[in-house]
Tab-separated table of C-alpha atoms in Angstrom:
chain	number	residue	atom	x	y	z
A	268	MET	CA	-110.681	-0.886	284.434
A	269	ALA	CA	-112.243	-4.325	284.585
A	270	SER	CA	-111.097	-6.870	282.026
A	271	ALA	CA	-113.420	-8.135	279.301
A	272	VAL	CA	-113.818	-11.387	281.251
A	273	ALA	CA	-114.714	-9.487	284.425
A	274	ARG	CA	-117.187	-7.188	282.641
A	275	SER	CA	-118.873	-10.167	281.011
A	276	ALA	CA	-119.139	-12.012	284.347
A	277	LEU	CA	-120.576	-8.954	286.109
A	278	THR	CA	-123.088	-8.477	283.301
A	279	VAL	CA	-124.270	-12.076	283.624
A	280	ALA	CA	-124.527	-11.726	287.403
A	281	ILE	CA	-126.525	-8.486	287.130
A	282	GLU	CA	-128.870	-10.067	284.590
A	283	ARG	CA	-129.485	-12.964	286.988
A	284	VAL	CA	-130.199	-10.516	289.798
A	285	VAL	CA	-132.703	-8.643	287.650
A	286	ARG	CA	-134.419	-11.924	286.747
A	287	LYS	CA	-134.312	-12.943	290.434
A	288	GLU	CA	-132.306	-16.041	289.579
A	289	PRO	CA	-129.509	-17.561	291.698
A	290	ILE	CA	-126.139	-15.956	291.014
A	291	GLY	CA	-124.466	-19.351	291.413
A	292	ASP	CA	-121.072	-19.532	289.667
A	293	ALA	CA	-121.524	-16.534	287.365
A	294	LEU	CA	-118.594	-14.793	289.090
A	295	ARG	CA	-116.268	-17.801	289.508
A	296	SER	CA	-112.694	-17.308	288.243
A	297	ALA	CA	-113.678	-14.082	286.484
A	298	GLU	CA	-110.369	-12.264	287.114
A	299	ILE	CA	-112.231	-9.312	288.597
A	300	GLY	CA	-109.514	-8.033	290.941
A	301	ALA	CA	-109.502	-5.750	293.965
A	302	LYS	CA	-110.461	-2.561	292.085
A	303	ASP	CA	-113.844	-3.930	291.068
A	304	ALA	CA	-114.715	-5.697	294.317
A	305	VAL	CA	-117.101	-2.813	295.092
A	306	ALA	CA	-118.970	-3.528	291.841
A	307	VAL	CA	-119.439	-7.135	292.977
A	308	ALA	CA	-120.659	-5.951	296.390
A	309	ASP	CA	-123.128	-3.595	294.695
A	310	THR	CA	-124.389	-6.428	292.479
A	311	LEU	CA	-124.961	-8.655	295.501
A	312	ARG	CA	-126.584	-5.798	297.407
A	313	GLY	CA	-129.288	-5.571	294.733
A	314	ALA	CA	-130.115	-9.270	294.818
A	315	ASP	CA	-133.147	-10.816	296.489
A	316	THR	CA	-132.178	-12.854	299.543
A	317	PRO	CA	-133.285	-16.233	298.058
A	318	THR	CA	-130.874	-15.773	295.125
A	319	LEU	CA	-127.907	-15.560	297.507
A	320	ARG	CA	-128.173	-18.982	299.110
A	321	ALA	CA	-125.122	-20.255	297.192
A	322	ILE	CA	-122.372	-17.869	296.039
A	323	ASP	CA	-119.189	-18.950	294.229
A	324	LEU	CA	-116.540	-16.211	294.038
A	325	TYR	CA	-113.459	-18.436	293.737
A	326	GLY	CA	-110.426	-17.094	291.922
A	327	ASN	CA	-110.977	-13.343	291.641
A	328	SER	CA	-108.046	-11.887	293.617
A	329	PHE	CA	-110.307	-9.423	295.409
A	330	GLY	CA	-107.743	-8.783	298.140
A	331	ASP	CA	-108.444	-8.651	301.861
A	332	GLU	CA	-110.292	-5.302	301.856
A	333	GLY	CA	-112.287	-6.206	298.759
A	334	CYS	CA	-113.330	-9.495	300.342
A	335	GLU	CA	-114.250	-7.645	303.526
A	336	SER	CA	-116.606	-5.351	301.581
A	337	ILE	CA	-118.211	-8.259	299.724
A	338	LEU	CA	-118.640	-10.361	302.871
A	339	GLN	CA	-120.211	-7.471	304.770
A	340	THR	CA	-122.730	-7.083	301.943
A	341	ILE	CA	-123.549	-10.796	301.944
A	342	ALA	CA	-124.019	-10.693	305.721
A	343	ASP	CA	-126.284	-7.637	305.474
A	344	ARG	CA	-128.441	-9.330	302.842
A	345	GLY	CA	-128.595	-12.617	304.764
A	346	GLY	CA	-129.670	-16.009	303.468
A	347	CYS	CA	-126.299	-17.327	302.237
A	348	VAL	CA	-125.619	-20.928	303.287
A	349	ARG	CA	-122.900	-21.959	300.791
A	350	LEU	CA	-119.954	-19.703	300.010
A	351	ASP	CA	-116.695	-20.186	298.102
A	352	MET	CA	-114.146	-17.356	298.573
A	353	GLY	CA	-111.089	-19.410	297.616
A	354	PHE	CA	-108.070	-17.823	295.913
A	355	ASN	CA	-108.962	-14.234	296.823
A	356	ALA	CA	-106.220	-13.186	299.291
A	357	VAL	CA	-108.564	-13.444	302.277
A	358	ALA	CA	-106.693	-12.388	305.438
A	359	ASN	CA	-107.526	-10.737	308.777
A	360	LYS	CA	-110.055	-8.100	307.670
A	361	ALA	CA	-112.118	-10.545	305.635
A	362	ALA	CA	-111.811	-13.164	308.390
A	363	ALA	CA	-113.350	-10.722	310.866
A	364	ALA	CA	-116.205	-10.037	308.435
A	365	LEU	CA	-116.833	-13.780	308.110
A	366	VAL	CA	-117.815	-13.937	311.784
A	367	HIS	CA	-121.154	-12.339	310.896
A	368	LEU	CA	-121.822	-15.063	308.337
A	369	LEU	CA	-120.770	-17.948	310.541
A	370	ASN	CA	-122.758	-16.947	313.608
A	371	PRO	CA	-126.568	-16.742	313.713
A	372	GLN	CA	-126.186	-13.708	315.990
A	373	VAL	CA	-123.008	-11.899	316.890
A	374	MET	CA	-122.235	-8.785	318.907
A	375	ILE	CA	-120.851	-5.801	317.009
A	376	ASP	CA	-118.197	-3.657	318.726
A	377	GLY	CA	-118.995	-5.326	322.035
A	378	ASP	CA	-122.433	-3.721	322.205
A	379	ALA	CA	-124.868	-6.304	323.551
A	380	ASP	CA	-127.811	-4.228	322.302
A	381	SER	CA	-126.545	-4.036	318.730
A	382	ARG	CA	-126.720	-7.374	316.902
A	383	ARG	CA	-126.658	-8.432	313.282
A	384	CYS	CA	-128.768	-11.497	312.467
A	385	CYS	CA	-127.590	-13.827	309.723
A	386	GLY	CA	-130.294	-16.484	309.766
A	387	GLY	CA	-128.871	-19.869	310.676
A	388	GLY	CA	-125.325	-19.118	309.538
A	389	LEU	CA	-123.234	-20.680	306.775
A	390	LEU	CA	-123.418	-24.423	306.211
A	391	GLU	CA	-120.542	-24.745	303.736
A	392	LEU	CA	-117.504	-22.460	303.580
A	393	ARG	CA	-114.610	-22.853	301.130
A	394	LEU	CA	-111.540	-20.677	301.690
A	395	ALA	CA	-108.745	-22.629	300.002
A	396	ARG	CA	-105.611	-20.885	298.702
A	397	ASN	CA	-105.881	-17.664	300.665
A	398	GLU	CA	-103.665	-15.895	303.221
A	399	ILE	CA	-105.420	-17.061	306.382
A	400	THR	CA	-102.999	-17.241	309.308
A	401	GLY	CA	-103.502	-18.516	312.837
A	402	GLU	CA	-104.527	-15.020	313.882
A	403	ALA	CA	-107.228	-14.900	311.206
A	404	ALA	CA	-108.439	-18.389	312.173
A	405	LEU	CA	-108.844	-17.215	315.764
A	406	LEU	CA	-110.904	-14.258	314.539
A	407	MET	CA	-113.236	-16.648	312.716
A	408	PHE	CA	-113.412	-19.278	315.434
A	409	PRO	CA	-112.985	-17.679	318.862
A	410	SER	CA	-113.347	-20.191	321.669
A	411	SER	CA	-113.420	-17.971	324.740
A	412	ALA	CA	-115.936	-18.558	327.526
A	413	ALA	CA	-117.905	-15.552	326.269
A	414	VAL	CA	-118.513	-17.175	322.864
A	415	THR	CA	-120.620	-20.303	323.241
A	416	THR	CA	-122.763	-20.396	320.096
A	417	SER	CA	-122.573	-23.694	318.214
A	418	LEU	CA	-122.107	-22.987	314.517
A	419	ALA	CA	-124.315	-24.504	311.812
A	420	LEU	CA	-121.224	-25.149	309.667
A	421	THR	CA	-121.089	-28.661	308.172
A	422	SER	CA	-118.178	-28.293	305.710
A	423	LEU	CA	-115.023	-26.178	306.000
A	424	ALA	CA	-112.205	-26.065	303.415
A	425	LEU	CA	-109.036	-24.211	304.431
A	426	ALA	CA	-106.429	-26.089	302.399
A	427	PHE	CA	-103.293	-24.209	301.265
A	428	ASN	CA	-103.485	-21.454	303.874
A	429	PRO	CA	-100.576	-20.576	306.228
A	430	LEU	CA	-102.535	-21.431	309.371
A	431	GLY	CA	-99.503	-22.688	311.251
A	432	ALA	CA	-99.615	-24.129	314.765
A	433	ALA	CA	-101.773	-21.226	315.977
A	434	GLY	CA	-104.402	-22.041	313.362
A	435	GLY	CA	-104.510	-25.678	314.445
A	436	ALA	CA	-104.908	-24.519	318.033
A	437	ALA	CA	-107.723	-22.115	317.086
A	438	ILE	CA	-109.732	-24.788	315.269
A	439	GLY	CA	-108.993	-27.392	317.928
A	440	GLY	CA	-110.093	-24.948	320.605
A	441	ALA	CA	-113.357	-24.254	318.774
A	442	MET	CA	-113.949	-28.002	318.591
A	443	ARG	CA	-113.305	-28.469	322.306
A	444	ALA	CA	-115.718	-25.631	323.065
A	445	GLY	CA	-118.435	-27.431	321.077
A	446	ARG	CA	-118.635	-24.702	318.467
A	447	LEU	CA	-118.053	-27.092	315.540
A	448	ALA	CA	-120.336	-29.911	316.657
A	449	SER	CA	-122.150	-29.975	313.278
A	450	LEU	CA	-118.982	-30.090	311.165
A	451	ARG	CA	-118.832	-33.168	308.900
A	452	ALA	CA	-115.903	-32.351	306.598
A	453	LEU	CA	-112.698	-30.447	307.384
A	454	GLN	CA	-109.985	-29.880	304.765
A	455	LEU	CA	-106.646	-28.665	306.139
A	456	ALA	CA	-104.139	-29.985	303.596
A	457	SER	CA	-100.914	-27.964	303.272
A	458	CYS	CA	-101.655	-25.564	306.126
A	459	THR	CA	-98.204	-25.702	307.823
A	460	LEU	CA	-99.778	-27.020	311.039
A	461	GLY	CA	-96.647	-28.812	312.169
A	462	ALA	CA	-96.501	-31.198	315.111
A	463	SER	CA	-97.945	-28.715	317.599
A	464	GLY	CA	-100.832	-27.639	315.362
A	465	CYS	CA	-101.810	-31.222	314.544
A	466	ALA	CA	-101.669	-32.179	318.216
A	467	SER	CA	-103.839	-29.185	319.198
A	468	LEU	CA	-106.351	-30.036	316.496
A	469	ALA	CA	-106.392	-33.700	317.550
A	470	GLY	CA	-107.259	-32.634	321.082
A	471	GLY	CA	-110.635	-31.391	319.876
A	472	LEU	CA	-111.634	-34.340	317.693
A	473	HIS	CA	-113.644	-36.096	320.406
A	474	GLU	CA	-115.911	-33.029	320.688
A	475	ALA	CA	-116.434	-32.762	316.913
A	476	ARG	CA	-119.258	-35.253	317.133
A	477	SER	CA	-120.317	-35.056	313.470
A	478	LEU	CA	-116.881	-34.981	311.823
A	479	GLN	CA	-116.458	-37.810	309.311
A	480	HIS	CA	-113.942	-36.512	306.723
A	481	LEU	CA	-110.606	-34.998	307.792
A	482	ASP	CA	-107.745	-34.041	305.452
A	483	LEU	CA	-104.405	-33.308	307.158
A	484	SER	CA	-102.129	-34.054	304.200
A	485	ASP	CA	-98.788	-32.268	303.836
A	486	ASN	CA	-98.573	-30.650	307.251
A	487	ALA	CA	-95.121	-31.727	308.497
A	488	ALA	CA	-96.679	-33.207	311.617
A	489	GLY	CA	-93.722	-35.457	312.399
A	490	ASP	CA	-94.014	-38.514	314.608
A	491	GLU	CA	-95.360	-36.458	317.517
A	492	GLY	CA	-98.199	-34.859	315.570
A	493	ALA	CA	-99.100	-38.044	313.710
A	494	SER	CA	-99.177	-39.995	316.981
A	495	ALA	CA	-101.431	-37.393	318.605
A	496	VAL	CA	-103.900	-37.616	315.727
A	497	ALA	CA	-103.836	-41.426	315.759
A	498	ALA	CA	-104.454	-41.499	319.521
A	499	GLU	CA	-107.555	-39.323	319.265
A	500	LEU	CA	-109.120	-41.007	316.241
A	501	GLY	CA	-110.472	-43.795	318.392
A	502	THR	CA	-112.587	-41.338	320.379
A	503	SER	CA	-113.893	-39.578	317.285
A	504	ARG	CA	-116.350	-40.420	314.516
A	505	VAL	CA	-113.881	-39.748	311.710
A	506	SER	CA	-114.298	-42.474	309.099
A	507	GLU	CA	-112.137	-40.960	306.324
A	508	LEU	CA	-108.708	-39.552	307.148
A	509	LEU	CA	-106.436	-38.233	304.399
A	510	CYS	CA	-102.888	-37.873	305.633
A	511	ASN	CA	-100.578	-38.150	302.615
A	512	HIS	CA	-97.117	-36.927	303.640
A	513	ILE	CA	-98.505	-35.832	307.016
A	514	CYS	CA	-95.025	-36.248	308.484
């Protein structure tokens, strides 16, 4: 059963939907939990597309499957450009669902004739304090020759996720493929990138033509990783680098 806080938050969100008002932060830190993720999805499903442009669902512990259900609903409705799913145990299933929000058009189950359109894709995505590994990052940002769409994404927050070296390689690979050419801000503090992950990420900086803010704090990069980042900064447009305890 939903807590009093969760019931109150859902009531406010439903009332906003009925009045065709933006949902905004009505569901932020509402302690809703995985059991009532379906209720959130149902609430969003009933909303008019214009009311879903900015959705803040931070701090609800929906779990990976709950997040997957919610994200699929948001993708089906379309129109969302700013989304905060931080602190919700997002992992592989939810990461796969995010693909449909990040890409203007994506293939479903490899069927070229079956596509889901999500407008222009997300502009701002906040996923701090989740369970996103390198595998999940690769699901969100594939960089194979078959995936060439440049994302609309301008801001990405992945701080405090266990991305590891594979996550750094996935994001760096997406940069090198030109898929993150619009990205202006990238937050990767405390993502266990290590020397290899930081070096892989640095290798894509010259292709991230819009990137201005980069946070690599607390990633145990060591001298090798820090040197790789420093070497690539000169070829990038990064004007603000946060690297507290990067080594």
